[in-house]
XYZ file of C-alpha atoms in Angstrom:
347
model
C -16.835 31.782 8.321
C -13.768 31.042 10.815
C -12.226 33.014 14.147
C -8.474 33.317 15.220
C -6.748 35.741 16.443
C -5.139 37.688 14.673
C -2.208 40.026 15.529
C -1.124 43.640 13.904
C 2.491 43.601 13.390
C 3.934 46.504 15.097
C 2.237 50.226 14.856
C 1.764 51.869 12.130
C 3.967 55.032 11.046
C 2.324 58.270 10.047
C 2.618 58.905 6.295
C 2.525 62.517 5.473
C 0.482 63.704 3.183
C 2.371 63.637 -0.182
C 1.940 66.345 -2.781
C -0.296 63.824 -5.417
C -2.761 63.463 -2.414
C -2.371 67.043 -1.675
C -3.639 67.939 -5.477
C -6.250 65.319 -5.357
C -7.853 67.105 -1.881
C -8.136 70.466 -3.502
C -10.161 68.453 -6.858
C -12.622 66.956 -4.383
C -12.963 69.755 -1.716
C -11.354 67.739 0.777
C -8.724 70.736 1.776
C -9.576 74.386 3.685
C -7.240 76.508 5.933
C -8.179 76.313 9.655
C -7.656 78.334 12.384
C -5.529 75.776 14.126
C -3.413 72.950 13.489
C -3.214 69.708 15.850
C 0.117 70.617 17.345
C -1.781 73.465 19.166
C -4.102 71.272 20.707
C -0.859 69.451 22.563
C -0.190 72.413 24.730
C -2.100 71.867 27.389
C -0.197 71.291 30.395
C -1.640 68.247 31.852
C -4.473 65.484 31.635
C -7.154 63.984 33.543
C -8.345 60.424 32.791
C -11.897 60.342 31.319
C -14.252 57.546 33.197
C -17.472 55.781 32.005
C -20.703 55.873 34.060
C -19.756 52.971 35.440
C -15.781 54.135 36.855
C -13.806 52.247 34.396
C -10.808 54.004 32.310
C -12.530 55.171 28.820
C -8.647 55.709 27.410
C -9.632 59.082 26.929
C -8.554 62.279 28.822
C -9.117 65.717 29.643
C -6.189 67.948 28.143
C -5.760 71.395 30.480
C -5.476 74.215 29.413
C -3.988 77.631 30.607
C -7.174 80.173 30.365
C -5.401 82.479 28.290
C -4.663 79.908 25.862
C -7.857 78.304 26.227
C -10.317 80.623 25.156
C -8.572 81.182 21.908
C -8.407 77.726 20.915
C -12.037 76.837 21.751
C -13.301 80.054 19.718
C -10.928 78.166 16.608
C -12.798 74.743 17.437
C -16.248 76.579 16.507
C -14.876 78.036 13.608
C -13.219 74.329 12.473
C -16.793 73.279 13.352
C -18.386 75.709 11.095
C -15.969 74.572 7.589
C -16.585 70.991 8.500
C -20.452 71.200 8.418
C -21.222 74.380 6.409
C -18.344 75.450 4.520
C -17.292 78.089 7.253
C -20.319 80.101 7.309
C -20.745 80.858 11.563
C -24.092 81.647 11.848
C -24.439 77.806 12.374
C -22.324 78.423 15.699
C -23.710 81.327 16.992
C -25.556 80.162 19.873
C -22.685 76.409 20.010
C -19.900 76.384 22.520
C -17.228 73.860 23.232
C -18.074 72.002 26.216
C -15.297 69.859 26.631
C -12.040 68.230 24.733
C -10.830 65.082 25.540
C -7.559 63.340 24.227
C -6.679 59.487 23.210
C -2.422 58.520 23.373
C -3.795 55.168 22.347
C -4.828 55.562 18.885
C -1.943 56.008 16.128
C -3.082 59.313 15.139
C -3.541 60.575 18.905
C -7.002 62.958 17.998
C -8.593 65.207 20.259
C -12.459 64.320 20.286
C -14.424 67.895 20.390
C -17.843 68.207 21.941
C -20.123 71.079 20.830
C -23.394 71.938 22.035
C -26.300 74.420 21.762
C -26.881 76.863 24.206
C -30.788 77.290 23.296
C -31.334 73.449 23.266
C -28.522 71.418 24.929
C -28.297 69.620 21.911
C -24.699 68.480 21.341
C -22.745 66.846 18.962
C -18.601 65.368 18.021
C -15.755 66.225 15.751
C -12.062 64.518 15.837
C -8.888 66.618 14.858
C -5.648 63.973 14.336
C -2.747 64.036 12.814
C -2.866 64.240 9.033
C -2.536 60.315 8.283
C -2.080 59.288 4.520
C -3.143 56.219 4.663
C -6.012 57.300 6.581
C -7.006 59.666 3.902
C -6.742 56.811 1.581
C -8.981 55.107 3.859
C -11.815 57.536 4.514
C -11.904 58.197 -0.023
C -12.068 54.978 -0.191
C -15.157 54.114 2.285
C -17.012 57.261 0.278
C -16.535 55.385 -2.757
C -16.592 51.746 -2.211
C -19.133 51.798 0.353
C -22.949 52.920 0.880
C -21.693 55.531 3.721
C -20.697 58.775 3.240
C -17.771 60.769 4.796
C -17.083 64.320 6.107
C -13.977 65.491 6.684
C -11.018 68.408 5.723
C -7.423 68.190 5.861
C -4.863 71.631 6.372
C -1.412 70.268 5.842
C -1.141 68.061 9.054
C -4.319 68.421 10.472
C -7.546 66.028 9.662
C -10.633 67.556 10.929
C -13.605 64.422 10.696
C -17.307 64.285 10.912
C -18.541 62.211 14.341
C -19.915 59.008 13.116
C -23.209 58.298 14.915
C -23.941 54.400 15.928
C -23.539 51.930 18.542
C -20.226 50.645 18.966
C -19.673 47.715 17.929
C -18.568 45.445 20.829
C -21.245 47.326 23.158
C -23.922 46.236 20.501
C -22.571 42.408 20.749
C -22.898 41.984 24.413
C -26.664 42.988 24.195
C -27.926 44.130 21.421
C -27.385 41.598 19.231
C -30.036 39.665 20.884
C -32.514 41.570 21.092
C -35.674 39.740 20.913
C -37.323 42.556 18.624
C -33.995 42.490 15.903
C -34.061 40.375 12.812
C -30.390 38.066 13.676
C -30.443 36.999 10.096
C -30.221 41.041 8.999
C -27.389 41.715 11.448
C -25.556 38.521 9.903
C -26.175 39.557 6.347
C -25.001 42.983 6.876
C -21.620 41.677 8.642
C -21.251 39.063 5.858
C -21.467 42.563 3.047
C -18.955 44.385 5.482
C -16.742 41.721 5.361
C -16.646 41.457 1.633
C -16.109 44.998 1.347
C -12.716 45.474 4.121
C -11.179 43.001 1.870
C -12.063 44.125 -1.407
C -10.702 47.950 -0.066
C -8.113 46.838 2.226
C -9.412 48.248 5.437
C -7.833 46.451 7.981
C -8.043 45.974 11.975
C -11.970 45.741 11.633
C -12.552 44.548 15.305
C -15.985 45.531 17.115
C -14.446 48.503 18.438
C -13.499 50.009 15.385
C -16.473 50.308 14.016
C -20.315 50.863 14.973
C -23.761 49.576 14.207
C -26.115 51.315 12.653
C -30.183 50.521 13.277
C -33.011 52.268 11.115
C -36.460 51.296 12.431
C -38.622 50.939 9.214
C -42.368 50.144 8.699
C -41.872 47.036 9.577
C -38.554 45.660 10.686
C -35.271 47.306 11.912
C -32.418 47.517 9.376
C -28.506 47.684 10.132
C -25.303 49.231 9.094
C -22.131 48.634 9.970
C -19.784 51.713 9.382
C -15.792 51.595 10.084
C -14.789 54.801 12.567
C -11.131 53.622 12.033
C -8.907 54.120 8.890
C -5.872 53.538 10.571
C -4.657 50.369 9.297
C -6.126 51.111 5.631
C -3.559 48.841 3.424
C -0.838 48.515 5.253
C -0.304 45.314 6.837
C 1.166 42.566 4.883
C -1.332 39.433 6.828
C -4.492 39.119 4.635
C -6.311 38.171 7.343
C -5.993 41.790 9.026
C -8.928 43.245 5.852
C -10.747 40.363 7.177
C -12.931 40.989 9.977
C -14.186 37.230 10.014
C -11.196 36.750 11.938
C -10.892 38.575 14.454
C -11.762 37.137 18.396
C -13.490 40.371 19.044
C -15.767 39.286 16.475
C -16.912 36.232 17.397
C -20.821 36.766 18.268
C -21.034 38.320 14.577
C -19.974 35.215 13.605
C -21.270 32.908 15.217
C -24.918 34.555 14.140
C -23.987 34.515 10.880
C -23.090 30.432 11.269
C -26.455 29.724 12.803
C -28.788 31.817 10.577
C -27.295 32.052 7.108
C -26.248 28.498 5.042
C -23.299 28.370 2.214
C -25.726 29.471 -0.598
C -27.349 32.431 1.312
C -23.144 33.594 2.152
C -22.338 33.513 -1.151
C -25.206 36.161 -2.398
C -25.110 38.505 -0.208
C -21.816 38.052 -1.377
C -22.439 38.698 -4.750
C -25.219 41.436 -3.562
C -22.566 43.979 -2.139
C -19.601 43.064 -5.327
C -22.643 43.674 -7.580
C -23.314 47.296 -5.392
C -19.187 47.989 -5.355
C -19.413 47.860 -9.253
C -22.085 50.197 -9.464
C -20.288 52.825 -7.472
C -16.612 52.098 -9.032
C -18.991 52.792 -12.441
C -20.315 55.947 -11.262
C -17.254 57.521 -9.394
C -14.546 55.839 -12.150
C -12.829 59.395 -12.785
C -12.498 59.949 -8.979
C -11.100 56.513 -8.427
C -8.375 56.884 -11.378
C -7.424 60.374 -9.596
C -7.283 58.095 -6.449
C -5.243 56.013 -7.573
C -3.121 58.532 -9.495
C -2.415 60.223 -6.284
C -1.173 57.028 -4.860
C 1.556 55.920 -6.989
C 3.353 58.640 -5.975
C 2.558 58.319 -1.975
C 4.406 55.312 0.117
C 1.753 54.094 2.397
C 3.700 50.726 3.635
C 6.282 48.508 3.178
C 7.854 46.688 0.413
C 7.755 43.789 2.768
C 4.139 44.172 3.242
C 3.461 44.743 -0.051
C 5.014 41.090 -1.173
C 3.400 39.523 1.594
C -0.219 40.863 1.292
C 0.269 40.073 -2.696
C 1.143 36.546 -2.161
C -1.287 36.146 0.591
C -4.179 37.769 -2.156
C -2.771 35.543 -4.943
C -3.338 31.906 -2.686
C -6.762 33.471 -1.503
C -7.921 34.139 -4.679
C -6.028 32.191 -6.880
C -4.891 34.594 -9.428
C -1.462 34.845 -10.487
C -2.025 38.562 -11.176
C -1.558 39.467 -7.780
C 2.133 38.775 -8.241
C 2.302 42.003 -10.662
C 0.994 44.429 -8.034
C 3.843 46.733 -7.140
C 1.862 48.969 -4.481
C -1.079 48.226 -1.987
C -3.524 50.464 -4.639
C -2.592 48.386 -6.934
C -4.182 45.518 -5.102
C -6.746 46.851 -4.342
C -7.750 48.233 -8.206
C -6.893 44.459 -9.292
C -9.239 43.727 -6.138
C -11.725 46.141 -7.836
C -11.111 44.717 -11.284
C -11.898 41.287 -10.321
C -15.316 42.392 -8.729
C -15.862 43.640 -12.215
C -15.355 41.106 -13.954
C -17.313 38.514 -11.537
C -20.554 40.467 -11.575
C -20.488 40.290 -15.412
C -20.755 36.606 -15.612
């Protein structure tokens, strides 16, 4: 495995949800009528920086709203949470209050992070409200279809609501947890190889350590590890193939070193093959859904002609496959990736 400083060409634009994707979202019950919009949350008068417990800037801010606006917004946010978690059954929020709202101007979709807390036992949860970006939604759908993870989100025109994905941020885990004596480091390295393979196939870009989390599950004799993406802003936009290969980002160096220390070339190939086989099983069980998603993407602009041309040439070289030169869109490249995986598994 290799490492280098891969850079993103420039900030990706927000692509609006097109008619094909809107139809798809209705078909698979991802659409909703929400009581507030993303734009309404922008009606704050000022913000206060959010610092971590060590006094460092988190790049999140606390927006301050006029009292008459805040009360209405917070009540609407409780309903949004009920729609996300319980199909709109507001009984689940009877004893819940909005504890705080935070805003991040740093991300592409400039998200709001909402913390909701149960007054009876102080148990809290988070959810996010963002600008609806078509490429991000395709990323969420491909995560649902091609990965072992489930994602929960809703879209209402220009507003996207996402469930919080629990886990230890990858950059935090790499600074301490990765070397925990109780953890089997070979298992961590194995999971990074499989995650790397999923990103290459699904064109999920910019998976630096702070854009994914590590989920740790105690088993009867060991710990199991799962890397989960939490940022889908760079879903099949960039033209550089290495953007879709987490192994090349310097932020992932601890994971790359772990793989180099604990895995051989033979075991890396074995784990890549395991992940490809898992993807084939998922595609077969969701073949109608992935076809509908592909058809929806045909009507949608998701990148630039220059990026598409550069990426298909890059994947042609990477896989030594001339068929990539016939790809007309980013989703054509994903489709060919999946078809190639199916062929390889059959061999």
